[in-house]
Every structure is written in C-alpha cells, then in structure tokens.
C-alpha cells in the first residue's frame, strides 16, 4: 500500500515511515522540516519538502505516487507555545489539516490515521483514562487535536472517510537509527539524558507536592516502536470502520522514577533541581489501552521504563548533537 506520511521527518513520523517500509508498504514523506530532520525518514521513501497546507503540491504528490491512505502526523506540538500563540496552532493543526482533508477528498483518498493526543482529555477525572472519558482540553494544542478528530467524524458520516484517531500519551525511546531531537526539547526523558551527557547541569522537577506516591507528576510513556506498530494495525483495520484508540504503556511513571531509572541506566548522578509547578500540569495521566488491545490485538512490548531509557540513552550517546543537520 502507498501511504503518505505527513510529518515523516519528525520523531514519531520517521519511525512510522520505517515501520511501513519494513512491513512492505510504500511510505511517501511530506514534511516542511520546521521541526523535522532530513536524514530521519527511511532512504527508500520519496521525500517531498513542503507544507501540508499547499493543496497543489499535495494533490500532485498524491496523484504521482498513487497514494491510497494517509498517516497524518504533521502538527505543531508544544503545549506552552500553543498557549502563548494559539493562532499558529489553529493555523497549522486545524486550517492546514483541513486543507489536507480537502485535498484527499478531491483525490478520492479516504483513509487516514491521525496522530491525536492525550491532551484532548485535559485534567482527567479518573485514572486510567479510557476513550469514553470526557474530552475537555485545557490548552489550544489539545483543542486543535480535538477539532481535527471531530472533523474526521463528520467526514466519515458525509464522505465515507475511514479514520483511526490515535491518542498517544507520552512517546519515548528510540529505535536503532531514529530518536528524539527537538529544539527546544520539552520532553522529560531526553532532557534527563542531556544532563547525563553533560549538556545541562541539572534536571528541573516541576513540583514535588502533587497527590502522587512520591509527590511528582505521573505520566504514561509508550515506546515509539510500539506506537509505530499500532499505526500499521490501525491502517489495516480501517476498512472495518472508523475508531479512536488510546496508545499508552498502561502504567504510569513519576518524574522521580524516570530520573532514578535514568541514573541506573546511565551510571550518572543526574542532579535535580526542584522548581515551581507549571500551571496546567495534571498530577497523573495514565492510559487504558484495553480498546486497541481487544480490537486490534495491540499491546505495548517495549514500553517499560527501562527499555525506553536504555534505547533513548543509546541513541543520545550515539547522536549527542541529534541529527546534526542544521
Ligand atoms: N511526542 C509525543 O509524545 C506526542 C504525544 C501525543 C501526540 N503527538 C503527536 O504526534 C505527532 C508527531 O509528534 P512528534 O513528537 O514526532 O513531533 P515532531 O515535531 O518531531 O514531528 C512533527 C513533524 O511535522 C512537521 N510539520 C509540522 N507542520 C508541518 C506542516 N504544516 N507541513 C509539513 N510538515 C509539518 C515537522 O517538521 C515535524 O517533522 C504530532 O502530531 C503530535 O502532536 C506526539
């Protein structure tokens, strides 16, 4: 199957594109390299540098490559940025996303797997969070993901689109050639490992007085290879109907547990610095992945904290400057 992967030069998209190629499908990558890296996607995938909102370019790409389905990962994804500049998030995640849907509709391509986010749930009232939990985003990033999910729902009803909305929790870890290289890096695991590499003095802990076992926030980490595998399963199941699935490792880890495991894995003391809470950080976010487990047989295989940290550490040690493609 020929699959257009938007955002395929990004952290998760490049692993998804590689997984598609390994599964015998043909990934075609579109990325504007605003946050992605040219060396990240697999070599065999045609690479088109451009905007998902460029309808002409996308139409031509779909036609030339006989695209049959789209995995849509391209997005702006920094929560803090989305609060200070919501317009940019509505423009990219909503307007550009809708332009992509319209280009697909005009081309008769009606199958899409969408990278949604746990951010659609906001402050979850119950843990673990299942897909029927209320969707009450608390920032524009989560809001724009939810708007796109809703558009998919109505495109299904009116135009026979088939979609899978995959609500990722915290993607983490690395595969042999591909890892996390964001600038700025806001994710805990790469930040902790940067301290171990000597690129930062200490890791900031944003509050240690939450109602959790050790007082620090609990998050659900899912290995990027487990995530990528779920995309293939979701793509194969699209003809059975549109679905929304959580993707998480299923057990939470606190900030302190992450730091402690990173100390064990790296052998580095990794000093920490306790700072104020960040506004809007819920104490705990943990997924139930029962639905995708029952319906598609997916379960996390590499998402324990240790293999996540070991793989991320291996990648970061081999690529201390990331992809170094600036
Ligand atoms: N990383 C996580 O933990 C996480 C969690 C939940 C959801 N997600 C979602 O997963 C997707 C991928 O996340 P990631 O961590 O790999 O982010 P990333 O920033 O590494 O990848 C996104 C890619 O999209 C590209 N892009 C952005 N806007 C574009 C546009 N208009 N046209 C073309 N390309 C564009 C960027 O250059 C980048 O390569 C995003 O949609 C994100 O919202 C990520």
XYZ file of C-alpha atoms and ligand atoms in Angstrom:
370
model
C 0.000 0.000 0.000
C 1.211 3.506 -0.838
C 0.911 5.680 2.221
C 1.532 9.401 2.513
C 3.196 10.149 5.853
C 2.859 13.810 6.796
C 5.450 14.850 9.372
C 7.508 11.809 8.388
C 10.791 13.588 9.139
C 9.733 14.096 12.751
C 10.416 11.942 15.785
C 7.419 9.602 15.580
C 6.737 10.006 11.845
C 10.184 8.799 10.821
C 9.761 5.625 12.894
C 6.280 5.111 11.431
C 7.651 5.531 7.894
C 10.410 3.000 8.620
C 7.879 0.563 10.090
C 5.691 0.917 6.990
C 8.647 0.190 4.726
C 9.589 -2.832 6.852
C 6.004 -4.090 6.570
C 6.223 -3.981 2.755
C 4.193 -0.809 2.263
C 5.481 2.254 0.392
C 5.766 5.369 2.552
C 5.911 8.771 0.864
C 7.023 11.509 3.242
C 5.884 15.135 3.207
C 7.488 17.416 5.774
C 8.302 21.118 5.831
C 11.291 20.443 8.123
C 10.050 23.081 10.577
C 10.806 20.576 13.339
C 11.868 17.506 11.386
C 15.199 16.281 10.099
C 16.011 15.368 6.528
C 18.088 12.270 7.479
C 15.330 10.843 9.716
C 12.924 9.147 7.281
C 13.987 5.895 5.597
C 16.142 6.395 2.493
C 13.800 4.422 0.251
C 10.855 6.734 0.964
C 10.322 9.526 -1.578
C 10.746 12.793 0.336
C 8.831 15.937 -0.518
C 9.820 19.063 1.383
C 6.669 21.127 1.660
C 3.611 22.271 3.515
C 0.607 20.072 4.153
C -1.476 23.189 3.524
C -0.084 23.506 -0.020
C -3.057 21.950 -1.807
C -1.401 21.954 -5.226
C 1.745 20.216 -4.007
C -0.239 17.673 -2.011
C -2.609 16.929 -4.895
C 0.339 16.366 -7.207
C 2.122 14.189 -4.631
C -0.982 12.064 -4.099
C -1.551 11.665 -7.822
C 2.053 10.967 -8.842
C 2.610 8.431 -6.073
C -0.857 6.854 -6.344
C -1.366 7.387 -2.621
C -4.048 5.137 -1.110
C -4.007 6.262 2.524
C -2.548 8.992 4.719
C -0.920 8.857 8.135
C -1.162 12.420 9.372
C 1.445 13.279 11.989
C 2.450 16.786 10.880
C 1.497 19.299 13.544
C 2.739 21.987 15.854
C 3.057 20.235 19.174
C 4.384 22.413 22.004
C 1.766 22.918 24.687
C 3.357 26.098 26.107
C 3.694 27.661 22.650
C 0.078 26.891 21.917
C -0.961 28.954 24.938
C 1.195 31.953 24.002
C 0.402 31.749 20.258
C -2.902 29.916 19.713
C -3.274 31.375 16.217
C -0.277 29.401 14.981
C -1.815 26.208 16.342
C -5.223 26.796 14.790
C -3.491 27.653 11.512
C -1.283 24.585 11.365
C -3.237 21.906 13.194
C -6.693 22.952 12.031
C -6.502 25.029 8.802
C -3.618 23.129 7.249
C -5.106 19.844 8.437
C -8.467 20.657 6.853
C -6.725 21.645 3.645
C -5.120 18.185 3.640
C -8.535 16.559 4.133
C -9.964 18.555 1.253
C -7.074 17.567 -0.996
C -7.638 13.931 -0.037
C -11.358 14.219 -0.730
C -10.767 15.749 -4.144
C -8.318 12.954 -4.962
C -10.677 10.226 -3.720
C -8.302 9.144 -0.909
C -10.492 8.477 2.115
C -8.355 6.525 4.535
C -6.471 8.326 7.273
C -4.688 7.529 10.514
C -4.389 10.646 12.656
C -1.923 11.455 15.444
C -4.131 12.727 18.192
C -3.071 13.192 21.771
C -3.920 12.528 25.399
C -4.134 16.340 25.564
C -7.736 16.027 24.323
C -8.717 14.764 27.794
C -7.419 17.744 29.769
C -7.478 17.109 33.520
C -8.732 13.551 33.602
C -11.173 12.827 36.382
C -10.446 9.102 36.513
C -7.252 7.085 36.013
C -6.688 5.042 33.909
C -8.254 7.126 31.150
C -10.332 5.289 28.591
C -11.590 6.618 25.275
C -15.026 7.418 26.684
C -13.616 9.833 29.241
C -14.782 13.437 28.741
C -12.714 15.423 26.253
C -12.026 18.774 27.881
C -8.714 20.107 26.594
C -7.028 22.728 28.754
C -4.767 24.220 26.084
C -5.039 25.176 22.402
C -2.800 22.253 21.389
C -5.284 19.717 22.792
C -8.196 21.751 21.479
C -6.853 21.735 17.912
C -6.323 17.961 18.059
C -9.922 17.524 19.196
C -11.256 19.801 16.443
C -9.482 17.687 13.839
C -10.864 14.487 15.409
C -14.365 15.948 15.162
C -13.829 16.915 11.528
C -12.849 13.311 10.807
C -16.052 12.123 12.432
C -18.178 14.269 10.116
C -16.080 13.465 7.050
C -16.774 9.813 7.776
C -20.520 10.463 8.035
C -20.800 12.604 4.922
C -17.995 11.491 2.624
C -17.256 7.883 3.629
C -13.874 8.659 5.125
C -12.423 5.908 7.315
C -10.196 7.148 10.091
C -8.308 5.985 13.132
C -7.586 8.681 15.694
C -4.688 7.525 17.814
C -4.466 9.379 21.103
C -0.838 8.986 22.091
C 0.233 9.505 25.653
C 3.987 10.244 26.052
C 6.020 8.906 23.161
C 9.514 7.975 24.279
C 12.536 5.834 23.476
C 14.415 5.304 20.242
C 14.973 2.705 17.578
C 18.465 1.969 16.232
C 18.716 4.858 13.766
C 15.973 7.156 14.954
C 15.482 9.103 18.140
C 14.155 12.265 19.656
C 15.753 15.535 18.515
C 13.551 18.534 19.254
C 14.613 22.148 19.619
C 13.573 23.254 22.153
C 13.392 19.889 23.873
C 10.478 19.904 26.290
C 10.152 16.170 26.952
C 11.398 14.781 30.246
C 13.385 11.756 29.061
C 15.665 13.466 26.514
C 16.122 16.341 28.952
C 17.190 13.982 31.728
C 19.613 12.267 29.367
C 21.094 15.604 28.319
C 22.117 16.062 31.956
C 23.777 12.636 31.884
C 25.602 13.668 28.698
C 26.895 16.820 30.397
C 24.826 19.142 28.189
C 22.855 20.519 31.149
C 23.723 20.838 34.830
C 20.534 19.521 36.413
C 17.036 18.404 35.601
C 14.216 20.664 36.736
C 11.467 18.937 38.702
C 8.299 21.000 38.399
C 6.721 20.477 41.808
C 7.031 17.630 44.305
C 3.823 18.238 46.246
C 1.296 16.587 43.934
C -1.055 13.921 45.249
C 1.012 11.077 43.871
C 3.126 8.456 45.652
C 6.335 10.497 45.565
C 4.760 13.923 45.012
C 5.941 14.312 41.409
C 3.735 14.118 38.306
C 2.941 10.721 36.835
C 2.896 10.210 33.072
C 2.383 7.252 30.777
C 5.347 6.524 28.491
C 4.929 4.460 25.352
C 7.879 3.316 23.255
C 7.963 4.888 19.806
C 8.383 1.427 18.224
C 5.188 0.254 19.966
C 3.447 3.377 18.661
C 4.638 2.759 15.113
C 3.350 -0.824 15.183
C -0.085 0.439 16.216
C -0.243 2.632 13.095
C 0.189 -0.358 10.818
C -2.544 -2.284 12.658
C -4.870 0.722 12.591
C -4.257 1.224 8.878
C -5.026 -2.415 8.119
C -8.249 -2.240 10.143
C -9.626 0.961 8.564
C -11.974 -0.875 6.228
C -13.751 -2.292 9.291
C -14.789 1.210 10.338
C -13.534 4.377 11.977
C -12.166 4.160 15.511
C -10.497 6.176 18.237
C -7.817 4.480 20.297
C -5.615 5.385 23.240
C -1.976 4.427 22.944
C -0.073 4.263 26.179
C 2.233 1.950 28.030
C -0.559 1.329 30.530
C 1.366 2.108 33.695
C 2.443 5.487 34.865
C 5.895 6.542 35.968
C 6.603 9.557 38.129
C 9.184 12.194 37.266
C 11.343 10.883 40.136
C 11.048 7.284 38.868
C 12.188 8.406 35.420
C 15.172 10.241 36.887
C 16.063 7.304 39.159
C 15.892 4.800 36.281
C 17.978 7.156 34.136
C 20.618 7.196 36.899
C 20.718 3.394 36.865
C 20.867 3.171 33.070
C 23.485 5.891 32.541
C 25.558 5.484 35.723
C 25.448 9.289 36.031
C 24.277 11.044 39.247
C 21.860 13.366 37.296
C 21.358 16.186 39.832
C 17.821 17.506 40.127
C 16.535 20.993 40.923
C 13.112 21.427 42.488
C 11.247 24.354 40.920
C 7.664 25.636 40.977
C 4.794 23.679 39.496
C 3.962 24.509 35.885
C 0.432 25.856 35.532
C -1.911 23.299 33.989
C 0.140 20.169 34.747
C -2.302 17.460 35.876
C -0.923 15.214 38.668
C -1.379 11.948 36.750
C -2.187 10.885 33.191
C -2.294 7.153 32.544
C -3.993 5.424 29.618
C -6.186 2.412 29.422
C -5.233 0.666 26.170
C -7.940 -2.009 26.506
C -9.833 -0.926 23.397
C -6.975 -1.295 20.931
C -5.876 -4.438 22.727
C -9.293 -6.066 22.317
C -9.998 -4.816 18.820
C -6.610 -4.929 17.123
C -4.565 -7.141 19.421
C -2.057 -4.340 20.131
C -0.194 -4.195 23.375
C 2.980 -2.385 24.370
C 6.043 -4.606 24.191
C 8.924 -2.217 24.798
C 7.224 0.386 26.957
C 8.642 -0.470 30.394
C 10.681 2.426 31.696
C 13.988 0.576 31.496
C 13.931 -0.413 27.791
C 12.626 3.057 26.959
C 15.508 4.716 28.781
C 18.099 2.242 27.514
C 17.100 2.775 23.886
C 16.898 6.559 24.293
C 20.293 6.619 26.023
C 21.891 4.507 23.311
C 20.565 6.886 20.650
C 21.501 10.022 22.524
C 25.032 8.810 23.215
C 25.478 7.959 19.539
C 23.935 11.314 18.483
C 24.919 13.858 21.163
C 24.064 16.699 18.764
C 20.936 14.973 17.460
C 20.748 14.543 13.690
C 23.226 17.400 13.309
C 21.561 18.524 10.081
C 21.075 22.229 10.834
N 5.766 13.164 21.029
C 4.711 12.887 21.780
O 4.837 12.438 22.930
C 3.312 13.056 21.234
C 2.223 12.812 22.088
C 0.929 12.967 21.588
C 0.722 13.319 20.263
N 1.796 13.571 19.463
C 1.535 13.958 18.064
O 2.302 13.117 17.222
C 2.715 13.827 16.057
C 4.212 13.698 15.891
O 4.857 14.168 17.065
P 6.453 14.238 17.173
O 6.798 14.198 18.599
O 7.042 13.263 16.226
O 6.676 15.728 16.677
P 7.769 16.307 15.643
O 7.742 17.772 15.796
O 9.065 15.597 15.829
O 7.159 15.902 14.243
C 6.194 16.679 13.557
C 6.691 16.863 12.135
O 5.717 17.564 11.373
C 6.393 18.509 10.556
N 5.414 19.565 10.258
C 4.797 20.396 11.151
N 3.933 21.208 10.492
C 4.015 20.894 9.179
C 3.358 21.392 8.003
N 2.482 22.388 8.049
N 3.666 20.822 6.803
C 4.578 19.822 6.736
N 5.211 19.309 7.814
C 4.931 19.846 9.015
C 7.594 18.952 11.363
O 8.641 19.464 10.574
C 7.990 17.648 12.059
O 8.923 16.916 11.284
C 2.212 15.254 16.237
O 1.003 15.386 15.550
C 2.000 15.360 17.732
O 1.001 16.318 18.032
C 3.090 13.456 19.918
